[in-house]
XYZ file of C-alpha atoms in Angstrom:
193
model
C -36.304 -15.914 -92.580
C -36.455 -14.508 -96.130
C -39.964 -14.535 -97.654
C -38.821 -13.291 -101.036
C -35.991 -11.373 -102.640
C -36.574 -8.654 -105.232
C -33.717 -6.927 -106.970
C -31.737 -6.677 -110.175
C -30.800 -9.959 -111.807
C -27.046 -9.661 -112.418
C -26.384 -13.223 -113.534
C -28.082 -16.541 -114.074
C -27.305 -20.133 -114.967
C -29.752 -23.046 -115.026
C -28.859 -23.652 -111.342
C -28.114 -20.230 -109.849
C -29.587 -16.737 -110.030
C -27.559 -13.839 -108.666
C -29.828 -11.039 -107.482
C -28.423 -7.713 -106.297
C -30.370 -5.894 -103.591
C -28.952 -2.578 -102.308
C -25.382 -3.540 -103.150
C -25.636 -7.114 -101.798
C -25.474 -9.994 -104.263
C -27.492 -13.087 -103.319
C -26.556 -16.376 -105.012
C -29.841 -18.262 -105.065
C -30.144 -21.915 -106.074
C -33.073 -22.182 -108.500
C -35.094 -24.929 -110.170
C -35.292 -25.353 -113.936
C -38.841 -23.972 -113.775
C -37.689 -20.844 -111.966
C -34.880 -20.433 -114.523
C -37.463 -20.368 -117.332
C -39.614 -17.837 -115.448
C -37.036 -15.281 -114.329
C -36.393 -12.257 -116.545
C -33.308 -11.319 -118.522
C -30.112 -10.191 -116.820
C -30.396 -6.509 -115.890
C -34.125 -6.649 -115.200
C -35.925 -6.717 -111.849
C -36.324 -10.245 -110.534
C -38.443 -11.544 -107.654
C -37.997 -15.013 -106.186
C -39.789 -16.617 -103.253
C -37.084 -18.074 -101.046
C -36.284 -20.827 -98.614
C -33.140 -20.780 -96.438
C -31.829 -24.283 -95.755
C -29.615 -24.407 -92.663
C -27.156 -27.164 -91.835
C -24.255 -27.198 -89.394
C -21.715 -26.513 -92.102
C -23.767 -24.780 -94.786
C -26.415 -22.153 -95.488
C -28.161 -22.498 -98.848
C -30.736 -20.107 -100.267
C -33.261 -21.592 -102.713
C -35.478 -19.531 -105.015
C -38.826 -20.309 -106.615
C -41.003 -18.640 -109.207
C -44.225 -19.108 -107.192
C -45.477 -19.715 -103.684
C -46.901 -23.048 -104.855
C -43.477 -24.201 -106.059
C -41.900 -23.227 -102.721
C -44.667 -24.979 -100.764
C -44.127 -28.206 -102.720
C -40.360 -27.957 -102.122
C -40.889 -27.571 -98.374
C -43.294 -30.535 -98.270
C -40.738 -32.664 -100.114
C -38.162 -31.872 -97.427
C -40.507 -33.472 -94.862
C -40.197 -36.856 -96.605
C -37.557 -39.120 -95.077
C -34.475 -39.414 -97.265
C -35.222 -36.331 -99.362
C -32.964 -33.342 -99.016
C -32.780 -30.078 -100.928
C -30.875 -31.620 -103.865
C -33.590 -34.190 -104.634
C -36.416 -31.730 -103.905
C -34.845 -29.313 -106.383
C -34.454 -32.135 -108.938
C -38.170 -32.955 -108.560
C -39.123 -29.336 -109.266
C -36.724 -29.188 -112.186
C -38.344 -32.280 -113.719
C -41.965 -31.324 -112.954
C -43.849 -28.079 -112.554
C -45.419 -27.841 -109.107
C -48.883 -28.604 -110.511
C -47.726 -31.549 -112.655
C -45.908 -33.012 -109.628
C -49.087 -32.703 -107.550
C -50.933 -34.437 -110.401
C -48.359 -37.271 -110.601
C -48.536 -37.914 -106.844
C -52.345 -37.718 -106.885
C -52.400 -40.346 -109.647
C -49.763 -42.425 -107.819
C -47.662 -42.362 -110.993
C -44.559 -44.208 -109.780
C -42.927 -44.312 -113.219
C -43.171 -40.548 -113.658
C -41.663 -39.935 -110.215
C -38.787 -42.320 -110.937
C -37.716 -40.144 -113.894
C -36.292 -37.715 -111.331
C -32.568 -38.134 -110.754
C -32.088 -39.659 -107.303
C -35.651 -40.986 -106.953
C -35.966 -44.763 -107.062
C -38.926 -47.018 -106.460
C -38.786 -46.827 -102.641
C -38.422 -43.048 -102.599
C -41.307 -42.689 -105.071
C -43.471 -44.900 -102.843
C -42.509 -42.842 -99.789
C -43.363 -39.588 -101.592
C -46.793 -40.898 -102.554
C -47.494 -42.349 -99.106
C -46.388 -39.290 -97.142
C -47.490 -36.463 -99.456
C -50.578 -37.561 -101.377
C -53.113 -36.043 -98.969
C -51.038 -32.934 -98.216
C -50.452 -32.255 -101.923
C -54.113 -32.817 -102.754
C -55.107 -30.168 -100.182
C -52.414 -27.825 -101.504
C -53.644 -28.425 -105.070
C -57.233 -27.680 -104.076
C -56.131 -24.418 -102.462
C -54.258 -23.531 -105.671
C -57.301 -24.549 -107.794
C -55.482 -27.345 -109.630
C -57.871 -29.656 -111.441
C -56.993 -33.329 -111.462
C -57.025 -35.501 -114.529
C -57.473 -39.258 -114.005
C -54.276 -41.209 -114.641
C -55.189 -43.850 -117.257
C -54.723 -41.683 -120.376
C -54.449 -38.187 -119.033
C -51.280 -37.352 -120.928
C -52.664 -38.225 -124.376
C -56.111 -36.698 -123.869
C -54.702 -33.560 -122.267
C -52.034 -33.226 -124.961
C -54.672 -33.466 -127.689
C -56.790 -30.742 -126.088
C -53.791 -28.515 -125.414
C -52.811 -28.829 -129.100
C -56.242 -27.465 -129.971
C -55.414 -24.287 -128.065
C -57.201 -24.785 -124.747
C -55.435 -23.742 -121.542
C -54.227 -26.287 -118.974
C -56.885 -25.086 -116.544
C -59.683 -25.527 -119.132
C -58.357 -28.979 -120.071
C -58.126 -30.067 -116.426
C -61.688 -28.981 -115.685
C -63.126 -30.586 -118.817
C -61.311 -33.899 -118.336
C -62.320 -34.085 -114.682
C -65.968 -33.770 -115.769
C -65.714 -36.676 -118.232
C -63.807 -39.067 -115.953
C -64.834 -42.705 -116.136
C -64.578 -43.202 -119.879
C -61.657 -45.538 -120.706
C -61.422 -44.697 -124.418
C -59.105 -41.761 -125.048
C -60.820 -40.609 -128.262
C -64.235 -40.660 -126.588
C -62.851 -38.704 -123.629
C -61.446 -36.051 -125.953
C -64.779 -35.758 -127.781
C -66.687 -35.545 -124.481
C -64.240 -32.977 -123.126
C -64.597 -30.891 -126.306
C -68.357 -30.959 -125.833
C -67.933 -29.683 -122.242
C -65.526 -26.972 -123.424
C -67.904 -25.789 -126.164
C -70.850 -25.588 -123.764
C -69.056 -23.015 -121.614
């Protein structure tokens, strides 16, 4: 119903953004990621939106990107996941890091989300892995293999490379189990560009 809302941000908390559009104030439930992305109070704010309708409640959710909204909507397709848990997922992960965690079948990472236990994490992976992979490919997200991705990626990010550069480089050196060797090989790929 609402694709996006653009107006003056008149108030914000980590959970809610109030956006005024032509004299109407919209209370929009936001993720932690959206909270970090929206501007200061008094500035123009644009949020991509999703209207969740139940018999007794209408809730408007806002997202900083189309990718974040798409992931939220896919999460709602998983049995047992409602807007509260979907919002918690996108407050714990960025959309791209969530896609990465599901792609790597990282159960422990998914279970860090409040309300997500082992069975829910398994259901998310089973039902969304292929859909999220396609979504990630459309968004040009580069996957990093799971075995030591966090340490190797963190090392390269510390050296000043962007997440996109790190993802591409690490995907090209997949197959090496030693983290230090992977970092060296990735640096070689990055320097050749």
